[in-house]
Short mmCIF file of C-alpha atoms and ligand atoms in Angstrom, two decimals:
data_model
loop_
_atom_site.label_atom_id
_atom_site.label_comp_id
_atom_site.label_asym_id
_atom_site.label_seq_id
_atom_site.Cartn_x
_atom_site.Cartn_y
_atom_site.Cartn_z
CA UNK A 169 125.03 48.25 46.21
CA UNK A 170 127.20 45.16 46.61
CA UNK A 171 129.56 46.59 43.99
CA UNK A 172 129.66 49.89 45.81
CA UNK A 173 130.50 48.14 49.08
CA UNK A 174 133.26 46.21 47.38
CA UNK A 175 134.81 49.43 46.18
CA UNK A 176 135.30 50.66 49.76
CA UNK A 177 139.06 50.95 50.38
CA UNK A 178 140.73 48.71 52.95
CA UNK A 179 141.91 50.27 56.22
CA UNK A 180 145.49 49.54 55.18
CA UNK A 181 145.04 51.33 51.91
CA UNK A 182 143.71 54.41 53.70
CA UNK A 183 146.42 54.64 56.32
CA UNK A 184 149.20 53.95 53.85
CA UNK A 185 148.06 56.77 51.57
CA UNK A 186 150.88 59.21 50.93
CA UNK A 187 148.91 62.14 52.30
CA UNK A 188 149.05 60.53 55.72
CA UNK A 189 152.82 60.20 55.72
CA UNK A 190 153.36 63.00 58.25
CA UNK A 191 150.69 61.70 60.57
CA UNK A 192 152.26 58.24 60.39
CA UNK A 193 155.51 59.71 61.67
CA UNK A 194 154.06 61.44 64.72
CA UNK A 195 150.99 59.44 65.79
CA UNK A 196 150.60 55.89 67.09
CA UNK A 197 149.58 53.37 64.45
CA UNK A 198 146.59 52.29 66.54
CA UNK A 199 145.12 55.80 66.47
CA UNK A 200 145.40 56.00 62.68
CA UNK A 201 143.71 52.60 62.38
CA UNK A 202 140.93 53.70 64.75
CA UNK A 203 140.15 56.87 62.87
CA UNK A 204 140.42 55.23 59.45
CA UNK A 205 138.02 52.49 60.61
CA UNK A 206 135.53 55.07 61.82
CA UNK A 207 135.61 56.99 58.56
CA UNK A 208 135.34 53.88 56.39
CA UNK A 209 132.50 52.63 58.56
CA UNK A 210 130.62 55.90 58.08
CA UNK A 211 131.14 55.54 54.38
CA UNK A 212 129.79 51.97 54.50
CA UNK A 213 126.64 53.18 56.28
CA UNK A 214 126.22 55.92 53.73
CA UNK A 215 126.36 53.33 50.91
CA UNK A 216 123.82 51.17 52.71
CA UNK A 217 121.58 54.23 52.74
CA UNK A 218 121.74 54.21 48.95
CA UNK A 219 124.52 56.77 48.38
CA UNK A 220 127.33 56.10 45.92
CA UNK A 221 130.76 55.30 47.35
CA UNK A 222 132.89 58.45 47.49
CA UNK A 223 136.46 58.38 46.14
CA UNK A 224 139.50 57.41 48.22
CA UNK A 225 140.59 61.06 48.19
CA UNK A 226 137.50 62.03 50.10
CA UNK A 227 138.03 59.34 52.72
CA UNK A 228 141.71 60.25 53.21
CA UNK A 229 140.82 63.94 53.49
CA UNK A 230 138.23 63.15 56.13
CA UNK A 231 140.78 61.12 58.10
CA UNK A 232 143.28 64.00 57.87
CA UNK A 233 140.67 66.50 59.05
CA UNK A 234 139.78 64.34 62.05
CA UNK A 235 143.41 63.82 63.01
CA UNK A 236 144.00 67.53 62.74
CA UNK A 237 141.03 68.27 64.99
CA UNK A 238 142.16 65.68 67.52
CA UNK A 239 145.75 66.84 67.79
CA UNK A 240 145.29 70.58 67.60
CA UNK A 241 144.62 72.35 70.90
CA UNK A 242 141.11 73.69 71.00
CA UNK A 243 141.82 76.35 73.63
CA UNK A 244 144.01 78.90 71.89
CA UNK A 245 144.89 82.59 72.06
CA UNK A 246 142.71 85.10 70.20
CA UNK A 247 143.10 88.80 69.53
CA UNK A 248 140.44 90.84 71.30
CA UNK A 249 139.41 93.69 69.02
CA UNK A 250 135.96 93.95 70.59
CA UNK A 251 136.85 96.96 72.73
CA UNK A 252 135.65 95.09 75.85
CA UNK A 253 138.69 94.95 78.12
CA UNK A 254 137.45 92.30 80.56
CA UNK A 255 135.60 90.01 78.15
CA UNK A 256 134.45 86.97 80.13
CA UNK A 257 134.03 84.83 76.98
CA UNK A 258 137.54 85.73 75.89
CA UNK A 259 139.12 84.80 79.21
CA UNK A 260 138.94 88.10 81.13
CA UNK A 261 142.28 89.65 82.12
CA UNK A 262 145.44 88.97 80.11
CA UNK A 263 148.20 88.87 82.71
CA UNK A 264 151.52 90.66 83.08
CA UNK A 265 154.89 89.38 81.88
CA UNK A 266 156.09 88.90 85.43
CA UNK A 267 152.95 86.97 86.36
CA UNK A 268 153.50 84.69 83.36
CA UNK A 269 157.13 84.14 84.33
CA UNK A 270 156.14 83.36 87.91
CA UNK A 271 153.51 80.88 86.74
CA UNK A 272 155.92 79.21 84.39
CA UNK A 273 158.61 78.82 86.99
CA UNK A 274 156.41 77.04 89.54
CA UNK A 275 154.69 74.94 86.86
CA UNK A 276 158.03 73.82 85.50
CA UNK A 277 159.59 72.72 88.78
CA UNK A 278 158.81 71.90 92.38
CA UNK A 279 158.15 74.81 94.72
CA UNK A 280 157.79 75.68 98.39
CA UNK A 281 154.01 75.74 97.91
CA UNK A 282 153.33 74.21 101.32
CA UNK A 283 156.82 73.95 102.69
CA UNK A 284 158.44 76.29 105.17
CA UNK A 285 162.00 76.87 104.02
CA UNK A 286 163.09 78.19 107.44
CA UNK A 287 161.96 75.28 109.55
CA UNK A 288 162.04 72.61 106.86
CA UNK A 289 158.53 71.50 107.80
CA UNK A 290 155.06 71.71 106.34
CA UNK A 291 153.89 75.20 105.53
CA UNK A 292 150.73 76.86 104.23
CA UNK A 293 149.97 77.89 100.65
CA UNK A 294 148.15 80.97 101.93
CA UNK A 295 151.31 82.70 103.11
CA UNK A 296 152.48 83.45 99.57
CA UNK A 297 149.81 86.08 99.04
CA UNK A 298 148.36 86.85 102.45
CA UNK A 299 150.93 89.43 103.45
CA UNK A 300 150.62 91.22 100.10
CA UNK A 301 146.82 91.25 100.28
CA UNK A 302 146.84 92.55 103.86
CA UNK A 303 149.34 95.29 102.99
CA UNK A 304 147.31 96.41 99.96
CA UNK A 305 143.86 96.20 101.50
CA UNK A 306 144.61 97.07 105.11
CA UNK A 307 142.85 93.87 106.20
CA UNK A 308 143.90 91.68 109.14
CA UNK A 309 143.75 88.45 107.17
CA UNK A 310 143.29 87.10 103.66
CA UNK A 311 142.51 83.83 101.93
CA UNK A 312 142.45 82.86 98.27
CA UNK A 313 140.18 80.28 96.64
CA UNK A 314 139.25 79.15 93.14
CA UNK A 315 137.13 82.14 92.09
CA UNK A 316 134.82 84.75 93.54
CA UNK A 317 131.76 82.53 93.35
CA UNK A 318 133.72 80.03 95.51
CA UNK A 319 134.60 82.80 97.94
CA UNK A 320 130.93 83.70 98.43
CA UNK A 321 129.97 80.03 98.72
CA UNK A 322 132.68 79.30 101.27
CA UNK A 323 131.87 82.31 103.44
CA UNK A 324 128.15 81.64 103.54
CA UNK A 325 128.64 77.92 104.12
CA UNK A 326 131.12 78.39 106.94
CA UNK A 327 129.52 81.40 108.61
CA UNK A 328 125.80 81.53 107.83
CA UNK A 329 124.68 77.98 106.97
CA UNK A 330 121.10 77.19 108.05
CA UNK A 331 120.62 80.79 109.14
CA UNK A 332 119.65 83.78 107.01
CA UNK A 333 121.56 86.27 104.91
CA UNK A 334 119.86 89.53 104.05
CA UNK A 335 120.47 91.05 100.63
CA UNK A 336 118.83 93.85 98.66
CA UNK A 337 116.56 92.61 95.86
CA UNK A 338 118.28 95.07 93.53
CA UNK A 339 121.61 93.35 94.18
CA UNK A 340 120.52 89.75 93.61
CA UNK A 341 122.25 89.72 90.25
CA UNK A 342 122.94 87.33 87.41
CA UNK A 343 126.64 87.32 86.60
CA UNK A 344 126.43 86.03 83.07
CA UNK A 345 126.39 82.57 81.55
CA UNK A 346 123.05 82.05 83.29
CA UNK A 347 124.64 81.99 86.75
CA UNK A 348 122.88 83.89 89.45
CA UNK A 349 124.49 85.00 92.66
CA UNK A 350 121.39 84.05 94.69
CA UNK A 351 121.58 80.47 93.36
CA UNK A 352 125.24 80.20 94.31
CA UNK A 353 124.43 81.57 97.76
CA UNK A 354 121.59 79.09 98.30
CA UNK A 355 124.01 76.24 97.66
CA UNK A 356 125.62 77.16 100.96
CA UNK A 357 122.48 76.17 102.82
CA UNK A 358 121.96 79.76 103.95
CA UNK A 359 118.49 81.15 103.49
CA UNK A 360 118.43 84.21 101.32
CA UNK A 361 116.18 86.99 102.51
CA UNK A 362 115.70 89.52 99.74
CA UNK A 363 114.55 92.92 100.88
CA UNK A 364 113.35 96.08 99.18
CA UNK A 365 112.36 96.31 95.51
CA UNK A 366 114.38 96.15 92.32
CA UNK A 367 115.05 99.87 92.28
CA UNK A 368 114.72 100.91 95.93
CA UNK A 369 116.01 99.45 99.16
CA UNK A 370 116.12 101.41 102.42
CA UNK A 371 117.96 100.62 105.65
CA UNK A 372 114.58 100.03 107.33
CA UNK A 373 113.98 97.17 104.89
CA UNK A 374 117.08 95.43 106.22
CA UNK A 375 116.24 96.20 109.81
CA UNK A 376 112.72 94.78 109.56
CA UNK A 377 114.17 91.52 108.18
CA UNK A 378 116.59 91.06 111.07
CA UNK A 379 115.74 88.29 113.50
CA UNK A 380 117.48 85.76 115.74
CA UNK A 381 118.02 83.70 112.56
CA UNK A 382 120.02 86.38 110.77
CA UNK A 383 123.61 85.29 110.08
CA UNK A 384 124.88 88.12 107.89
CA UNK A 385 124.07 91.24 105.92
CA UNK A 386 125.42 91.14 102.39
CA UNK A 387 126.16 93.88 99.91
CA UNK A 388 126.63 92.75 96.29
CA UNK A 389 128.20 95.18 93.88
CA UNK A 390 125.75 95.56 90.99
CA UNK A 391 128.58 94.83 88.69
CA UNK A 392 127.21 94.39 85.20
CA UNK A 393 124.15 96.62 85.10
CA UNK A 394 122.97 100.01 86.22
CA UNK A 395 119.52 101.03 87.26
CA UNK A 396 118.68 104.54 86.18
CA UNK A 397 115.96 106.91 87.24
CA UNK A 398 114.22 106.60 90.57
CA UNK A 399 116.53 104.50 92.72
CA UNK A 400 117.69 104.23 96.29
CA UNK A 401 120.33 101.96 97.68
CA UNK A 402 121.71 101.68 101.16
CA UNK A 403 125.29 102.83 101.63
CA UNK A 404 127.92 100.55 103.09
CA UNK A 405 128.15 102.85 106.15
CA UNK A 406 124.46 102.47 106.87
CA UNK A 407 124.70 98.72 106.51
CA UNK A 408 127.74 98.57 108.78
CA UNK A 409 126.06 100.72 111.42
CA UNK A 410 123.06 98.40 111.36
CA UNK A 411 125.29 95.32 111.56
CA UNK A 412 127.08 96.78 114.54
CA UNK A 413 123.86 97.64 116.34
CA UNK A 414 122.60 94.06 116.05
CA UNK A 415 126.04 92.40 116.19
CA UNK A 416 125.67 90.85 112.74
CA UNK A 417 128.64 90.59 110.35
CA UNK A 418 128.53 92.51 107.06
CA UNK A 419 129.96 90.87 103.93
CA UNK A 420 130.81 92.79 100.78
CA UNK A 421 130.84 91.02 97.40
CA UNK A 422 132.85 93.58 95.43
CA UNK A 423 132.86 91.58 92.20
CA UNK A 424 135.85 93.26 90.63
CA UNK A 425 138.78 93.74 92.95
CA UNK A 426 139.81 97.31 92.37
CA UNK A 427 142.74 98.87 94.25
CA UNK A 428 143.18 101.97 92.06
CA UNK A 429 141.18 105.16 91.68
CA UNK A 430 139.26 104.73 88.42
CA UNK A 431 138.24 108.40 88.24
CA UNK A 432 141.84 109.27 87.27
CA UNK A 433 141.08 107.60 83.93
CA UNK A 434 137.81 109.41 83.37
CA UNK A 435 135.75 106.50 84.66
CA UNK A 436 133.05 106.41 87.31
CA UNK A 437 134.33 105.61 90.80
CA UNK A 438 134.55 101.85 91.34
CA UNK A 439 134.41 100.81 95.01
CA UNK A 440 137.91 99.84 96.12
CA UNK A 441 138.93 96.96 98.34
CA UNK A 442 140.80 99.18 100.78
CA UNK A 443 137.74 101.46 101.17
CA UNK A 444 135.56 98.51 102.01
CA UNK A 445 138.09 97.19 104.55
CA UNK A 446 138.64 100.63 106.10
CA UNK A 447 134.92 101.07 106.62
CA UNK A 448 134.99 97.86 108.64
CA UNK A 449 133.34 95.04 106.69
CA UNK A 450 133.81 91.62 108.27
CA UNK A 451 134.74 90.13 104.90
CA UNK A 452 135.10 91.40 101.34
CA UNK A 453 135.22 89.12 98.28
CA UNK A 454 136.52 89.79 94.77
CA UNK A 455 137.84 88.13 91.62
CA UNK A 456 141.50 87.84 90.66
CA UNK A 457 140.89 88.14 86.92
CA UNK A 458 138.72 91.22 86.67
CA UNK A 459 140.10 94.71 87.40
CA UNK A 460 142.85 93.25 89.55
CA UNK A 461 144.33 92.00 86.28
CA UNK A 462 145.62 88.61 87.45
CA UNK A 463 144.71 84.95 86.97
CA UNK A 464 141.34 83.50 87.95
CA UNK A 465 141.02 83.51 91.74
CA UNK A 466 138.58 84.33 94.49
CA UNK A 467 140.05 86.62 97.10
CA UNK A 468 138.70 87.03 100.61
CA UNK A 469 140.00 89.75 102.91
CA UNK A 470 138.76 90.85 106.31
CA UNK A 471 138.74 90.19 110.03
CA UNK A 472 141.07 87.47 111.28
CA UNK A 473 138.40 85.64 113.29
CA UNK A 474 136.19 85.21 110.23
CA UNK A 475 138.96 84.38 107.75
CA UNK A 476 140.29 81.81 110.20
CA UNK A 477 136.96 80.00 110.30
CA UNK A 478 136.93 79.87 106.49
CA UNK A 479 140.47 78.56 106.38
CA UNK A 480 139.54 75.66 108.66
CA UNK A 481 136.33 74.72 106.85
CA UNK A 482 136.47 71.48 104.78
CA UNK A 483 135.06 73.32 101.78
CA UNK A 484 138.21 75.48 101.73
CA UNK A 485 140.10 72.40 100.62
CA UNK A 486 137.58 71.64 97.90
CA UNK A 487 137.74 75.18 96.58
CA UNK A 488 141.45 75.82 96.92
CA UNK A 489 143.53 77.52 94.26
CA UNK A 490 146.36 75.73 92.45
CA UNK A 491 150.03 76.66 92.71
CA UNK A 492 150.29 78.06 89.19
CA UNK A 493 147.58 80.64 89.61
CA UNK A 494 148.78 81.40 93.13
CA UNK A 495 152.18 82.31 91.71
CA UNK A 496 150.56 84.53 89.05
CA UNK A 497 148.40 86.23 91.65
CA UNK A 498 151.38 86.96 93.91
CA UNK A 499 153.28 88.49 90.99
CA UNK A 500 150.25 90.59 90.03
CA UNK A 501 149.84 91.84 93.61
CA UNK A 502 153.52 92.73 93.72
CA UNK A 503 152.97 95.17 90.84
CA UNK A 504 150.58 97.07 93.11
CA UNK A 505 153.05 96.96 96.01
CA UNK A 506 155.76 98.38 93.77
CA UNK A 507 153.45 101.11 92.48
CA UNK A 508 153.81 99.93 88.89
CA UNK A 509 150.33 98.48 88.32
CA UNK A 510 149.31 100.92 85.58
CA UNK A 511 152.57 100.41 83.76
CA UNK A 512 152.83 96.62 84.05
CA UNK A 513 149.33 95.14 84.29
CA UNK A 514 147.78 94.82 80.81
CA UNK A 515 144.23 95.64 81.94
CA UNK A 516 145.34 98.95 83.46
CA UNK A 517 147.55 99.77 80.51
CA UNK A 518 144.53 99.34 78.28
CA UNK A 519 142.37 101.53 80.52
CA UNK A 520 145.09 104.18 80.62
CA UNK A 521 145.88 104.09 76.89
CA UNK A 522 145.62 107.61 75.43
CA UNK A 523 143.09 108.11 72.62
CA UNK A 524 145.86 109.55 70.43
CA UNK A 525 147.70 106.25 70.66
CA UNK A 526 144.56 104.27 69.84
CA UNK A 527 143.88 106.59 66.89
CA UNK A 528 147.37 106.01 65.54
CA UNK A 529 146.90 102.24 65.70
CA UNK A 530 143.38 102.33 64.26
CA UNK A 531 144.63 104.40 61.31
CA UNK A 532 147.39 101.89 60.71
CA UNK A 533 144.84 99.08 60.53
CA UNK A 534 142.36 101.04 58.41
CA UNK A 535 145.03 101.82 55.80
CA UNK A 536 145.41 98.11 55.10
CA UNK A 537 141.70 97.85 54.35
CA UNK A 538 141.86 100.67 51.82
CA UNK A 539 138.43 102.00 50.85
CA UNK A 540 136.64 99.41 52.95
CA UNK A 541 137.27 101.06 56.28
CA UNK A 542 137.13 104.33 58.16
CA UNK A 543 138.34 105.39 61.58
CA UNK A 544 135.58 106.86 63.73
CA UNK A 545 134.95 107.78 67.34
CA UNK A 546 133.65 104.97 69.50
CA UNK A 547 133.48 103.65 73.02
CA UNK A 548 135.42 100.89 74.76
CA UNK A 549 133.89 99.07 77.69
CA UNK A 550 135.69 97.91 80.83
CA UNK A 551 133.28 94.99 81.31
CA UNK A 552 133.71 91.86 83.40
CA UNK A 553 131.53 92.91 86.26
CA UNK A 554 132.98 96.30 86.99
CA UNK A 555 131.99 99.86 86.30
CA UNK A 556 128.53 99.11 84.91
CA UNK A 557 127.74 101.28 81.93
CA UNK A 558 131.12 102.99 82.08
CA UNK A 559 132.84 103.53 78.77
CA UNK A 560 136.12 105.02 77.60
CA UNK A 561 136.31 107.18 74.48
CA UNK A 562 138.17 105.35 71.75
CA UNK A 563 138.74 105.20 67.99
CA UNK A 564 137.51 102.22 66.03
CA UNK A 565 138.05 100.93 62.55
CA UNK A 566 134.59 100.56 61.04
CA UNK A 567 133.80 98.42 58.04
CA UNK A 568 130.50 98.07 56.20
CA UNK A 569 127.35 100.14 56.51
CA UNK A 570 125.13 101.35 53.71
CA UNK A 571 122.91 99.28 51.46
CA UNK A 572 123.88 95.64 51.22
CA UNK A 573 126.96 96.22 53.35
CA UNK A 574 125.72 94.17 56.29
CA UNK A 575 126.95 91.04 54.59
CA UNK A 576 130.42 92.50 54.15
CA UNK A 577 130.63 93.15 57.88
CA UNK A 578 129.53 89.62 58.75
CA UNK A 579 131.74 88.09 56.09
CA UNK A 580 134.80 89.99 57.28
CA UNK A 581 134.03 89.15 60.90
CA UNK A 582 133.95 85.47 59.93
CA UNK A 583 137.16 85.70 57.92
CA UNK A 584 138.94 87.39 60.83
CA UNK A 585 137.73 84.71 63.23
CA UNK A 586 139.34 82.14 60.96
CA UNK A 587 142.74 83.83 61.04
CA UNK A 588 145.53 82.39 63.13
CA UNK A 589 145.34 83.62 65.80
CA UNK A 590 141.64 84.45 65.39
CA UNK A 591 140.76 88.15 65.56
CA UNK A 592 137.47 88.92 67.27
CA UNK A 593 135.73 92.18 66.35
CA UNK A 594 132.36 93.59 67.35
CA UNK A 595 129.43 93.53 64.92
CA UNK A 596 127.12 96.45 65.55
CA UNK A 597 124.18 96.84 63.19
CA UNK A 598 125.58 96.88 59.66
CA UNK A 599 129.14 97.48 60.81
CA UNK A 600 132.12 95.49 61.91
CA UNK A 601 134.09 97.47 64.49
CA UNK A 602 137.70 96.82 65.41
CA UNK A 603 138.87 98.60 68.55
CA UNK A 604 142.63 98.58 69.21
CA UNK A 605 142.27 99.32 72.95
CA UNK A 606 142.26 95.71 74.19
CA UNK A 607 144.68 94.49 71.52
CA UNK A 608 148.16 94.12 73.00
CA UNK A 609 150.54 96.48 71.20
CA UNK A 610 152.81 93.55 70.27
CA UNK A 611 149.86 92.08 68.37
CA UNK A 612 149.51 95.03 65.98
CA UNK A 613 151.84 93.39 63.52
CA UNK A 614 149.69 90.23 63.44
CA UNK A 615 146.52 92.25 62.93
CA UNK A 616 148.04 94.19 60.04
CA UNK A 617 149.21 90.96 58.39
CA UNK A 618 145.80 89.36 58.84
CA UNK A 619 144.04 92.39 57.36
CA UNK A 620 146.37 92.26 54.33
CA UNK A 621 145.52 88.59 53.84
CA UNK A 622 141.81 89.18 54.18
CA UNK A 623 141.86 92.01 51.64
CA UNK A 624 143.88 89.86 49.25
CA UNK A 625 141.42 86.99 49.48
CA UNK A 626 138.45 89.36 49.06
CA UNK A 627 140.01 90.59 45.82
CA UNK A 628 140.34 87.07 44.50
C1 PLP B 778 131.99 88.46 88.63
C2 PLP B 778 131.25 88.45 89.90
C3 PLP B 778 131.16 87.28 90.65
C4 PLP B 778 131.75 85.98 90.19
O1 PLP B 778 133.12 86.02 90.17
P1 PLP B 778 133.97 84.80 89.55
O2 PLP B 778 135.37 85.15 89.87
O3 PLP B 778 133.63 84.78 88.11
O4 PLP B 778 133.50 83.57 90.25
C5 PLP B 778 130.48 87.33 91.85
N1 PLP B 778 129.93 88.47 92.28
C6 PLP B 778 129.98 89.62 91.58
C7 PLP B 778 129.34 90.85 92.11
C8 PLP B 778 130.65 89.64 90.36
O5 PLP B 778 130.72 90.78 89.65
#
């Protein structure tokens, strides 16, 4: 063992190895020394455990791998071939070119974020989107915070705290990643009163729960699931009428902020923000990065008196949105103002993409895979807490199936995830499916190249 320990290379020898020459040029010497020490130390422990000393090559390779891991950015773009347009794990909505440009310009330089250019004095960051949001939704006032969960938290903290908020049991939903709306709401200090049953809630259920402690009635859009069969839910009109009778505000957690008519695209009707406002809710909340198609944000629209109280609450400061996303949100909203949302916002372009176009792209991809793949009919999903259960007819490239083919599907899925950028497909049973719908058209070239490479390395 003593011999083995003596054969350990010195730190100098490791960092002066020729394979580290490029790292030596770009990284501080101290970092190289640190990493080399760590790797040699691991090797020393391994020898003490009775293992033979591994060659210098191995140690240098390990150092290189660690330096690579440390310097490469972990968060990176991927190609979404899953067919789920708003994929929460893949970052929800890709944003428009103009939104990107707007974000870049305020990130790059100073801005009038909270500076009034007319008076030359302090201004408010809210003004940059409030007018747009009011115009689009018809609301009196608007406020933007970090995300929709923040919006709900802020509203209940500022307006209900210590009193009760009544919500249908069938709408007390989990929004993915183990987060439950009721848990977020409880953080506000408001007491949640769940009424009705999972599948049925009637207006009488709400009315019976009303007391002097009631602070609000809340509707939550059942965004990521659908209950079928024997169900009954209270309409927003009924809830509003009840709220009015008892002088209790009604809040509407819309989940996905939709301004467009989804039925035009063959989808089920998704409640729109302007509908909710027109019916008279006190406040409506929605996300910036779901169907709205912008950056992550939590948008609150509604009655001035309520929005004003939120604006002044200390939590508003803790939950505020940063200038970069604010710029992206404003640019996204301006697409709606200009009537060009379907043309310019990627999410809506994907929803509106004709099947013939998808078929053309799927065929292009399948050709590269030769006999391995076929193009078949499939379904894309909008996802991201909107249009539960709603799908769009699509064409997918399908690979695998048949005896022993399951492994091919998994193997290909893994190979595609290792491409640069990674390509994420959907494994369904024995098949790997690649749906072009949520792949940006300018990425087709990259997909084709990756498929060529994968086929070539399979043949080897
Ligand atoms: C998605 C969703 C949320 C959470 O929105 P974030 O922007 O992710 O915080 C809250 N409520 C509903 C109904 C949702 O669908």
